[in-house]
Short mmCIF file of C-alpha atoms and ligand atoms in Angstrom, two decimals:
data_model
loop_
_atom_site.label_atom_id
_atom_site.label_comp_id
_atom_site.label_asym_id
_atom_site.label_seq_id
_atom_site.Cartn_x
_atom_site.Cartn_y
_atom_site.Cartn_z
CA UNK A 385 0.00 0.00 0.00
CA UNK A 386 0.88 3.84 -0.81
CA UNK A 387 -1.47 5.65 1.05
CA UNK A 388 -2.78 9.18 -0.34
CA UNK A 389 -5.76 11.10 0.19
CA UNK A 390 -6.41 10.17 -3.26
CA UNK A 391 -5.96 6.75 -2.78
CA UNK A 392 -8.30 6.46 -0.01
CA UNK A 393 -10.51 8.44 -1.69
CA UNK A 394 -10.87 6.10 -5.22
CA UNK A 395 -10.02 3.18 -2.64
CA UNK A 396 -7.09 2.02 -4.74
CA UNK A 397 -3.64 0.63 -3.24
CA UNK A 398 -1.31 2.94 -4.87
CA UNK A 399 -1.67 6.53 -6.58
CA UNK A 400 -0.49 5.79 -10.05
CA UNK A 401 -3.12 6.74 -12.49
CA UNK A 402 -2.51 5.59 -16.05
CA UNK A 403 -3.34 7.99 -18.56
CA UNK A 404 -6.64 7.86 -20.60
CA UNK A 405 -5.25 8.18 -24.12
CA UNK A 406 -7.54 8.20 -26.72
CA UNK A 407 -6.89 6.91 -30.56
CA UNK A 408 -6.57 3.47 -29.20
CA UNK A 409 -3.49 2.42 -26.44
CA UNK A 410 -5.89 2.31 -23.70
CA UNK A 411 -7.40 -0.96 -24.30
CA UNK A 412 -9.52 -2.79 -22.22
CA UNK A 413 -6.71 -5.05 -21.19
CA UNK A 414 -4.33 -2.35 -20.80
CA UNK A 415 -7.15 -0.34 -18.22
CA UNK A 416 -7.76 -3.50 -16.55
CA UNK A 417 -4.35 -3.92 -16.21
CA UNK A 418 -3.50 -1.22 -14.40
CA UNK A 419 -6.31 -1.81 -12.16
CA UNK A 420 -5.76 -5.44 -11.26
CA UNK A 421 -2.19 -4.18 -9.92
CA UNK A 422 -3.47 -1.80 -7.63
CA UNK A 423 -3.07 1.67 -9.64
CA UNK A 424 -6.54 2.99 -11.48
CA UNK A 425 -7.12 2.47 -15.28
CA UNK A 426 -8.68 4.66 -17.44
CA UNK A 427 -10.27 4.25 -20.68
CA UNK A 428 -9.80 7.38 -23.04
CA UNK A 429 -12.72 7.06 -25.28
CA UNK A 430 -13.12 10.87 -26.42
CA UNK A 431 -13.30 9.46 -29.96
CA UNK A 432 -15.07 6.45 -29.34
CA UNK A 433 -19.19 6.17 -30.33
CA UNK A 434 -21.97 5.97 -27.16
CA UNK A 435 -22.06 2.08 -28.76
CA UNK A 436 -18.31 1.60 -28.75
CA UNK A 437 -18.19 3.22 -25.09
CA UNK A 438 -20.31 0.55 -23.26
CA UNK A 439 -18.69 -2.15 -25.48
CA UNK A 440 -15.32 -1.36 -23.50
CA UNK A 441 -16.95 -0.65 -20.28
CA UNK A 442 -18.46 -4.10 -20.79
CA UNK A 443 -14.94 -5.86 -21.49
CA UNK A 444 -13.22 -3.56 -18.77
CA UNK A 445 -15.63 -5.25 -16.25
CA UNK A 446 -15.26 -9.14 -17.85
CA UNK A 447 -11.49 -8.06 -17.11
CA UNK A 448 -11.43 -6.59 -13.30
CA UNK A 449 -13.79 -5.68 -10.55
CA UNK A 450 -11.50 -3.18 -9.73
CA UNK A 451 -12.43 0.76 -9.95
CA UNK A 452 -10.99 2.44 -13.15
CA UNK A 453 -12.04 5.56 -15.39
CA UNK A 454 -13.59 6.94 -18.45
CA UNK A 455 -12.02 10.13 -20.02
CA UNK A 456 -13.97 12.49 -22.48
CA UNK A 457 -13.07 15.31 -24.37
CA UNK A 458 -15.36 18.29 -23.79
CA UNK A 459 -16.78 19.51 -26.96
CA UNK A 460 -15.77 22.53 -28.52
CA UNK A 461 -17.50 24.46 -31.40
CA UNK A 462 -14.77 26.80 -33.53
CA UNK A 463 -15.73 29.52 -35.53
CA UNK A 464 -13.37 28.22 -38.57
CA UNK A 465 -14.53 30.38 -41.78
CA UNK A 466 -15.61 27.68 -44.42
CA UNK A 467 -12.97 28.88 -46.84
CA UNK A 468 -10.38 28.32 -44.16
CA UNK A 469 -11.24 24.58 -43.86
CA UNK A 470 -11.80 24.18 -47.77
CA UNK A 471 -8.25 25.67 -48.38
CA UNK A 472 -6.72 23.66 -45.58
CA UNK A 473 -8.31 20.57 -47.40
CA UNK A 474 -7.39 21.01 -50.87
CA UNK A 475 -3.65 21.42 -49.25
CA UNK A 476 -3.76 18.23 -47.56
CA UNK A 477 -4.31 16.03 -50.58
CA UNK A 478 -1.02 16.84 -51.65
CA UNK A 479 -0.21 14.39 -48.50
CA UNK A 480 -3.06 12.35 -49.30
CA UNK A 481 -1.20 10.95 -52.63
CA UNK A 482 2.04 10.11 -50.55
CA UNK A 483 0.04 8.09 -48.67
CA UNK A 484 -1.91 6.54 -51.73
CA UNK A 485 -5.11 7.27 -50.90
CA UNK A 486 -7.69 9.52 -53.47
CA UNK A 487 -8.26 13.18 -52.67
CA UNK A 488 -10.67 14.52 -50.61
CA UNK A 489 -13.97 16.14 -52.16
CA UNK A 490 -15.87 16.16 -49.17
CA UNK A 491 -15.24 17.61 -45.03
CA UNK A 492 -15.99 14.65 -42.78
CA UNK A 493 -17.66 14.48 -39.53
CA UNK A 494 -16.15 16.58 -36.52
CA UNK A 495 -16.80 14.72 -33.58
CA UNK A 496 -18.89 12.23 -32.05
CA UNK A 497 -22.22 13.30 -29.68
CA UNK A 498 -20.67 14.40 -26.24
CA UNK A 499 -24.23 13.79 -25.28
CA UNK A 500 -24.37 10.15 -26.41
CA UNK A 501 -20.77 9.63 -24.81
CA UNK A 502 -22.29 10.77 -21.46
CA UNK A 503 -24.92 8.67 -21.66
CA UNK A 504 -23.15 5.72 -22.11
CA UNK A 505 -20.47 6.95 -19.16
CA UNK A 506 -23.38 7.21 -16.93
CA UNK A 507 -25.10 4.16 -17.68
CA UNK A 508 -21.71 2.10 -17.40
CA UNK A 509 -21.18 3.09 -13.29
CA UNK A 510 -18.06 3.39 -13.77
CA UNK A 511 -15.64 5.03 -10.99
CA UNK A 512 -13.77 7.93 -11.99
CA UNK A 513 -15.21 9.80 -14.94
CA UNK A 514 -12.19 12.59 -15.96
CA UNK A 515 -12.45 14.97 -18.72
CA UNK A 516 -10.18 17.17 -20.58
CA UNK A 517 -10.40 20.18 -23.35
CA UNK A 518 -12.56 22.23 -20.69
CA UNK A 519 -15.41 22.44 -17.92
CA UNK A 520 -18.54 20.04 -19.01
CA UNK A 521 -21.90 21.81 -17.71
CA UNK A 522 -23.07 22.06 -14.77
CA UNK A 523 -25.74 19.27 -15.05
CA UNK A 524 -22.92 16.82 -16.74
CA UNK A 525 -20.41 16.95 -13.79
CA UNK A 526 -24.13 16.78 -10.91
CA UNK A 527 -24.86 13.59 -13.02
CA UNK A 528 -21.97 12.11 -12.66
CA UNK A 529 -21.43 12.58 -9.30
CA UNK A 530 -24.92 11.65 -8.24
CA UNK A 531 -24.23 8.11 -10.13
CA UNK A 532 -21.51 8.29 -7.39
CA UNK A 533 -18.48 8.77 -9.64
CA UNK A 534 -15.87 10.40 -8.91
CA UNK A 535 -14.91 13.46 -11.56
CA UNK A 536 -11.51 14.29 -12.33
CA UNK A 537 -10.58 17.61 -14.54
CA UNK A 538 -7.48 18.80 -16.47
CA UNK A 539 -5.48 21.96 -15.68
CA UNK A 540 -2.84 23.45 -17.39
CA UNK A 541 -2.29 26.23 -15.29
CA UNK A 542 -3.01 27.85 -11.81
CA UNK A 543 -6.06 29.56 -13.09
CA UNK A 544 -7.84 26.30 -15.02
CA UNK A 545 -7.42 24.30 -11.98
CA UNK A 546 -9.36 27.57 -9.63
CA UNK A 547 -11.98 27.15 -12.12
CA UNK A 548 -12.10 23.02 -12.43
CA UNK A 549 -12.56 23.16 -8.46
CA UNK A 550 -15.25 25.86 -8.57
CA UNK A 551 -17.18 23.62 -10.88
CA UNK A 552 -16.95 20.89 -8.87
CA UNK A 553 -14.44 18.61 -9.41
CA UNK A 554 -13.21 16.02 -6.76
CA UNK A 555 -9.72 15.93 -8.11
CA UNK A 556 -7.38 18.18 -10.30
CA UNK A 557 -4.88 17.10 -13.12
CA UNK A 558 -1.63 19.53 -13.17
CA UNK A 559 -0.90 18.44 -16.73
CA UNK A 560 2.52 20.15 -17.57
CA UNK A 561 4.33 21.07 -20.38
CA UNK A 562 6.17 17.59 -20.87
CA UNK A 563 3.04 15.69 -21.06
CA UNK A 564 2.31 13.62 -24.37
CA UNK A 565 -0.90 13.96 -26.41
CA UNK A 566 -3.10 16.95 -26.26
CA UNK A 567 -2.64 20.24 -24.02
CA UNK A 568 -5.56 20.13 -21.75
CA UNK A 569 -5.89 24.03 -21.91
CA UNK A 570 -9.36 25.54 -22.29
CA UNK A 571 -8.46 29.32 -20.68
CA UNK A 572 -8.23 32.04 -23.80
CA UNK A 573 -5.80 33.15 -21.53
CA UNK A 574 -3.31 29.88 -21.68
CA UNK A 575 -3.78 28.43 -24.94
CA UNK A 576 0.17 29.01 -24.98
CA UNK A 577 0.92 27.85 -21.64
CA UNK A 578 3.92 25.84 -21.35
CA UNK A 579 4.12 25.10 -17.55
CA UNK A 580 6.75 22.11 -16.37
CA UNK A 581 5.48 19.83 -14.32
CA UNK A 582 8.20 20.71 -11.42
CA UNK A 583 6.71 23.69 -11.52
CA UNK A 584 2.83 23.73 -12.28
CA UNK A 585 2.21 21.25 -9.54
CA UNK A 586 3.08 22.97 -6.04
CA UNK A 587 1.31 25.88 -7.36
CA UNK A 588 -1.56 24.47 -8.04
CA UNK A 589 -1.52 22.33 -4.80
CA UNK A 590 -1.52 25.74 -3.12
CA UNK A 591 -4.32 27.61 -4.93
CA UNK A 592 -6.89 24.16 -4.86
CA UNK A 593 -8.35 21.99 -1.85
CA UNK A 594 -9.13 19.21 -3.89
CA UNK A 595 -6.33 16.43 -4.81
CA UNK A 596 -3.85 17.12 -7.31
CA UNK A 597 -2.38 14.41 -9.60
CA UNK A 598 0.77 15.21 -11.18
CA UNK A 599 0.90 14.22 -14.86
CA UNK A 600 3.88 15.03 -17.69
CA UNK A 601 7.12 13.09 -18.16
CA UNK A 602 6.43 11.22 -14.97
CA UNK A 603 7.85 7.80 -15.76
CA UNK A 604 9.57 5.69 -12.90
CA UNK A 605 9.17 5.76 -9.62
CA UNK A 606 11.93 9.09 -9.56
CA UNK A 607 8.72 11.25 -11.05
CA UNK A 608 5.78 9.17 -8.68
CA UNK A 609 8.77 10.08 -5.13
CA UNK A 610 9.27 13.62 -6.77
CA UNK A 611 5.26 14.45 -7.57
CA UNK A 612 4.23 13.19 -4.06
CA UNK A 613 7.12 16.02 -2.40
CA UNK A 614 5.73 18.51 -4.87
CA UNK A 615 2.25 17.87 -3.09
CA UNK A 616 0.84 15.55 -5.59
CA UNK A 617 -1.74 12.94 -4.32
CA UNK A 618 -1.15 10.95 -7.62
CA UNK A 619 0.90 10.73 -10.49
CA UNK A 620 -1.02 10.23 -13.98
CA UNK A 621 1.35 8.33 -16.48
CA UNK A 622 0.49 8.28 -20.05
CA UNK A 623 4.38 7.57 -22.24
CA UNK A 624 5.29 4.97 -19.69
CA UNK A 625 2.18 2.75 -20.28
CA UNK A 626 2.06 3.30 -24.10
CA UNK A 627 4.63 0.92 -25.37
CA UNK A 628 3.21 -1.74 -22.37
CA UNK A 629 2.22 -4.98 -23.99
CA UNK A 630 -1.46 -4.27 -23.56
CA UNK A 631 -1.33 -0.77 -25.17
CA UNK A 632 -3.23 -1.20 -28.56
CA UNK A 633 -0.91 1.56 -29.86
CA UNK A 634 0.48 0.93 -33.56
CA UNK A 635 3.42 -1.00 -33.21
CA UNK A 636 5.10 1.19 -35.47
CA UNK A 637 4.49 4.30 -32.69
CA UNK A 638 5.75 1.87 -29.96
CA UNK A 639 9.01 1.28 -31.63
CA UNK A 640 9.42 5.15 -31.98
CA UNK A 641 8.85 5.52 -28.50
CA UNK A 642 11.31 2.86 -27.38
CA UNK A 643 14.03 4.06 -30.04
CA UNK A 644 13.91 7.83 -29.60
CA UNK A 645 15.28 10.63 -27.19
CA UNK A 646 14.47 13.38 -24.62
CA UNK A 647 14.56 15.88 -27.72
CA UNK A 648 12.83 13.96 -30.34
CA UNK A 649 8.82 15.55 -29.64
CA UNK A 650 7.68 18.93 -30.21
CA UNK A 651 4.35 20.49 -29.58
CA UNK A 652 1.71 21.43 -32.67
CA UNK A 653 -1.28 21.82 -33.77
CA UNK A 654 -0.64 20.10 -37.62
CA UNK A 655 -2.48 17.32 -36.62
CA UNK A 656 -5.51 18.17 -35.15
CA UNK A 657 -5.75 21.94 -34.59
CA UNK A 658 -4.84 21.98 -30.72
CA UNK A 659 -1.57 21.75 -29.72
CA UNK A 660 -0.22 18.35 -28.62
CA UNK A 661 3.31 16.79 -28.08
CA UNK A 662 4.43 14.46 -30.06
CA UNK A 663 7.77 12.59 -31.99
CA UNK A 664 8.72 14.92 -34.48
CA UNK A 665 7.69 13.28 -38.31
CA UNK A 666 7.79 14.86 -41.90
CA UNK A 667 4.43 15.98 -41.80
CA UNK A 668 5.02 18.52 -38.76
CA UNK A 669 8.04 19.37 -39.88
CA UNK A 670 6.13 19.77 -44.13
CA UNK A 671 3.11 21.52 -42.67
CA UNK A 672 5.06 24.64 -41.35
CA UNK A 673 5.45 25.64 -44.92
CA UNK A 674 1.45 26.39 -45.07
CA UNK A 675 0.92 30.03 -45.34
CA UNK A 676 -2.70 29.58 -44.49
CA UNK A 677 -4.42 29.16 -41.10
CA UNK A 678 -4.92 25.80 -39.32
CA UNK A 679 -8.35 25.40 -39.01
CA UNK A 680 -9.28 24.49 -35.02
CA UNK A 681 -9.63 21.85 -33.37
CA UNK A 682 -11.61 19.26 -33.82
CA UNK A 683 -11.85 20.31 -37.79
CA UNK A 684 -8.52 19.61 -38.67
CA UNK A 685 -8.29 16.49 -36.48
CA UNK A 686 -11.28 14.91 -38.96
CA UNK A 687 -9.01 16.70 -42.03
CA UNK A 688 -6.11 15.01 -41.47
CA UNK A 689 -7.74 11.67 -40.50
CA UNK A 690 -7.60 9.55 -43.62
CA UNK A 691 -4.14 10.23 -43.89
CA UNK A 692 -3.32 9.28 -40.56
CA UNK A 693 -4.93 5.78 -40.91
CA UNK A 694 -3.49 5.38 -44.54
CA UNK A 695 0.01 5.97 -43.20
CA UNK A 696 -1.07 3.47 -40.18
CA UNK A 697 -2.56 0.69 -42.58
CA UNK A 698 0.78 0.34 -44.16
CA UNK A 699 3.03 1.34 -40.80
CA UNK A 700 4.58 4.75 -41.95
CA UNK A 701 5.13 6.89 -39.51
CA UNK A 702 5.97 9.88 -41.13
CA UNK A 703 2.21 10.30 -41.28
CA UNK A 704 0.64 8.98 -38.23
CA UNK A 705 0.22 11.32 -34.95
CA UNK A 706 3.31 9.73 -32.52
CA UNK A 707 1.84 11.32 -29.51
CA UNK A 708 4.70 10.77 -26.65
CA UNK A 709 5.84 13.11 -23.40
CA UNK A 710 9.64 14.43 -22.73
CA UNK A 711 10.48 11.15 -20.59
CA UNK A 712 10.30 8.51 -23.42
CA UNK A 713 13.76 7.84 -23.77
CA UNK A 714 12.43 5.59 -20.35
CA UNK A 715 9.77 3.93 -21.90
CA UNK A 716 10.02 0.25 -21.71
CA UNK A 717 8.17 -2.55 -23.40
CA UNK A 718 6.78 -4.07 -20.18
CA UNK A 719 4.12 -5.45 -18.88
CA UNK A 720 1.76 -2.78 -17.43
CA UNK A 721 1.63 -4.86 -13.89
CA UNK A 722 5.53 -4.89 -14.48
CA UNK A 723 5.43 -1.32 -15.05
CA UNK A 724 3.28 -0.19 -11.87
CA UNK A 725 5.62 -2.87 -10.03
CA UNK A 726 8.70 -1.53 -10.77
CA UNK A 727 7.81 1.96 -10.49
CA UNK A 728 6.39 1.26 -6.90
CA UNK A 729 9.53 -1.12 -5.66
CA UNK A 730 11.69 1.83 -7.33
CA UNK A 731 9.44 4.80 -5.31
CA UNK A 732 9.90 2.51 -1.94
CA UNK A 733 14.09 2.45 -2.29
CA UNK A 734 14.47 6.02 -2.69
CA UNK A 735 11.79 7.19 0.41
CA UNK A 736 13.59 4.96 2.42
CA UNK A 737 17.26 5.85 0.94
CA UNK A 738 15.63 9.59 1.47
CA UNK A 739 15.09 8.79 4.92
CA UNK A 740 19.24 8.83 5.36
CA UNK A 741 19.59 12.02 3.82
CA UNK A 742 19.67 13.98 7.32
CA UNK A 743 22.84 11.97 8.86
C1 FMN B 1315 -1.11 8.95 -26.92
C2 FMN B 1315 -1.68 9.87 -25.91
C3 FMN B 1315 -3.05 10.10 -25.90
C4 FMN B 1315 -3.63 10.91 -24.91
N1 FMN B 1315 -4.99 11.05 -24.88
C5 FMN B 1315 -5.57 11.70 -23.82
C6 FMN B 1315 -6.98 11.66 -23.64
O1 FMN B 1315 -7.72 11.07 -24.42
N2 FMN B 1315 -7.49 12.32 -22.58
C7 FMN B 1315 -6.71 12.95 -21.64
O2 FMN B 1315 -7.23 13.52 -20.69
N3 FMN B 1315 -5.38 12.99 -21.80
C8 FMN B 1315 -4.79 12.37 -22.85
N4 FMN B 1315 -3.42 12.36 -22.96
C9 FMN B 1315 -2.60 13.10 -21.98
C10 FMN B 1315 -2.42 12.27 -20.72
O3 FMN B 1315 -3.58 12.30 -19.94
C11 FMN B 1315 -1.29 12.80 -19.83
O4 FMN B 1315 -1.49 14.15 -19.52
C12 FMN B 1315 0.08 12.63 -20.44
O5 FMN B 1315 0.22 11.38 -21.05
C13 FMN B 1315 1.13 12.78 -19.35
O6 FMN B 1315 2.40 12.90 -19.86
P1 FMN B 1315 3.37 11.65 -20.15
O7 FMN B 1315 2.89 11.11 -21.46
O8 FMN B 1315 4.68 12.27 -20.20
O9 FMN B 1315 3.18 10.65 -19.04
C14 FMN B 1315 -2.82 11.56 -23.94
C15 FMN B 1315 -1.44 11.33 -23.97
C16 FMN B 1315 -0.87 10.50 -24.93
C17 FMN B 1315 0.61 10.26 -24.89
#
């Protein structure tokens, strides 16, 4: 046992969260995973349908009676002009025939209903529901918690995380600037905010009441010992569970992840039109010759889907989204109960090593 207020709280044994990531790692093994050795799973489905939401919930469960989480994205409905997104789209077919696939005449579907997804989180009873991208209404978050869950939010800064708690939340992500996938940002005010861990999470631990989970290049049981003296009641580790055995992630990301270096991500907004960190690839490094403006997110996420899955179905990277955090270069293919294991036994050594530092 590791006890926190947070782990008390979710009634887990130890605070190590693994990250919802949606696009696919988090599979229902992987969340169950995580679970079954004591930490808390969680299922990002922020791209997933209502239908494909309670299929997971429903293999989650076959897979542990254990608590673990559901993460959505909080809609968002940009202003793009229509030109904007037609421009952007005749551009992108340039990238369309590297990958082989026709050009696109049409704009596809955004997003899936946030409503639907909601639904379906309610009606699974799941523990932790945790949300990203913003502040869900008032009546989302009351649902939730009346259904007895227990609602997590993502911060970016000081400010985001004042205004999770005032809405409600029973816990606080301090996502920092290391993290890998999308910036959880929603304040006009931040949408550049770069925070470090080291240094977003104290300062939000002083400005909330709620639990704070520390979550960005936290990787080993170093970053779980380090967030917990920062003030952290958790850590929240996305990188070090994505090349796990259970992560569905391509195999062609995984290999990325377990080949490449502290400087080998950048942040952008290429892919999907809100920034996010991931291994540098032609594509980023292509698109910043486009005079034009990136339509926002979640328009040029559907844009630039086809390609991504037409570089996927035939494993080229160059093409694919290789969301990863600042810490991969300590990514290991493990075992997620390996991974929870080793960061715990490795967490234990050093508070007890700590313990001599006085002498
Ligand atoms: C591939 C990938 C997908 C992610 N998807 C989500 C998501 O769906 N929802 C969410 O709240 N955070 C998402 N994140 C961010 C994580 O919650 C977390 O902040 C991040 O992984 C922490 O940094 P680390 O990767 O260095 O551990 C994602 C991260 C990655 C790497």
């Amino acid at each position: 046992m590791m006890n926190t207020e947070l782990t008390r709280k979710l009634n887990i044994e130890y605070p190590i969260l693994q990250a919802p990531m949606a696009g696919g790692p988090t599979t229902p093994d992987l969340v169950a995973a995580v679970s079954n050795a004591g930490g808390l799973g969680s299922l990002g489905a922020g791209y997933l349908s209502a239908e494909q939401i309670r299929n997971a919930i429903r293999e989650i469960k076959q897979r542990t009676d254990r608590p673990f989480g559901v993460n959505l994205f909080v809609p968002e409905q940009p202003s793009t002009p229509e030109d904007t997104i037609a421009n952007m789209n005749d551009y992108l077919n340039k990238y369309r025939m590297e990958v082989g696939i026709a050009p696109s005449t049409s704009i596809p579907k955004f997003v899936e209903s946030f409503e639907e997804q909601v639904q379906a989180v309610l009606e699974g009873y799941v523990s932790v529901f945790s949300f990203t991208f913003g502040i869900p209404s008032h009546d989302v978050i009351q649902s939730m918690k009346q259904q007895g869950m227990f609602v997590v939010g993502t911060a970016t800064t000081v400010d985001e995380a004042i205004a999770l708690e005032a809405a409600g939340v029973d816990a606080v992500v301090a996502q920092g600037s290391e993290a890998g996938g999308h910036r959880g940002s929603f304040l006009p005010s931040t949408a550049d905010a770069l925070i470090g861990t080291m240094a977003l999470v104290p300062q939000v631990v002083d400005h909330v009441s709620v639990p704070v989970i520390a979550s960005g290049g936290i990787m080993d049981g170093r970053g779980l010992v380090a967030s917990l003296a920062l003030g952290a009641s958790a850590v929240q580790m996305g990188t070090a569970f994505l090349a796990s055995i259970e992560s569905g992630a391509h195999a062609v990301h995984k290999q990325k992840i377990l080949s490449s270096k502290e400087d080998s991500t950048e942040v952008t907004n290429f892919y999907s039109g809100k920034a996010a960190r991931g291994i540098l690839t032609d594509f980023m490094k292509n698109m910043h010759f486009y005079e034009g403006t990136i339509p926002a997110y979640p328009i040029q996420n559907a844009l630039t889907r086809d390609i991504r899955q037409a570089a996927s179905k035939v494993g080229n990277p160059e093409y694919m989204s290789l969301w990863a955090g600042q810490g991969l270069r300590l990514s290991q293919d493990q075992s997620a109960s390996e991974i929870v294991k080793q960061t715990l036994d490795q967490a234990y050594l050093l508070i007890k090593s700590m313990g001599n530092l006085r002498e």
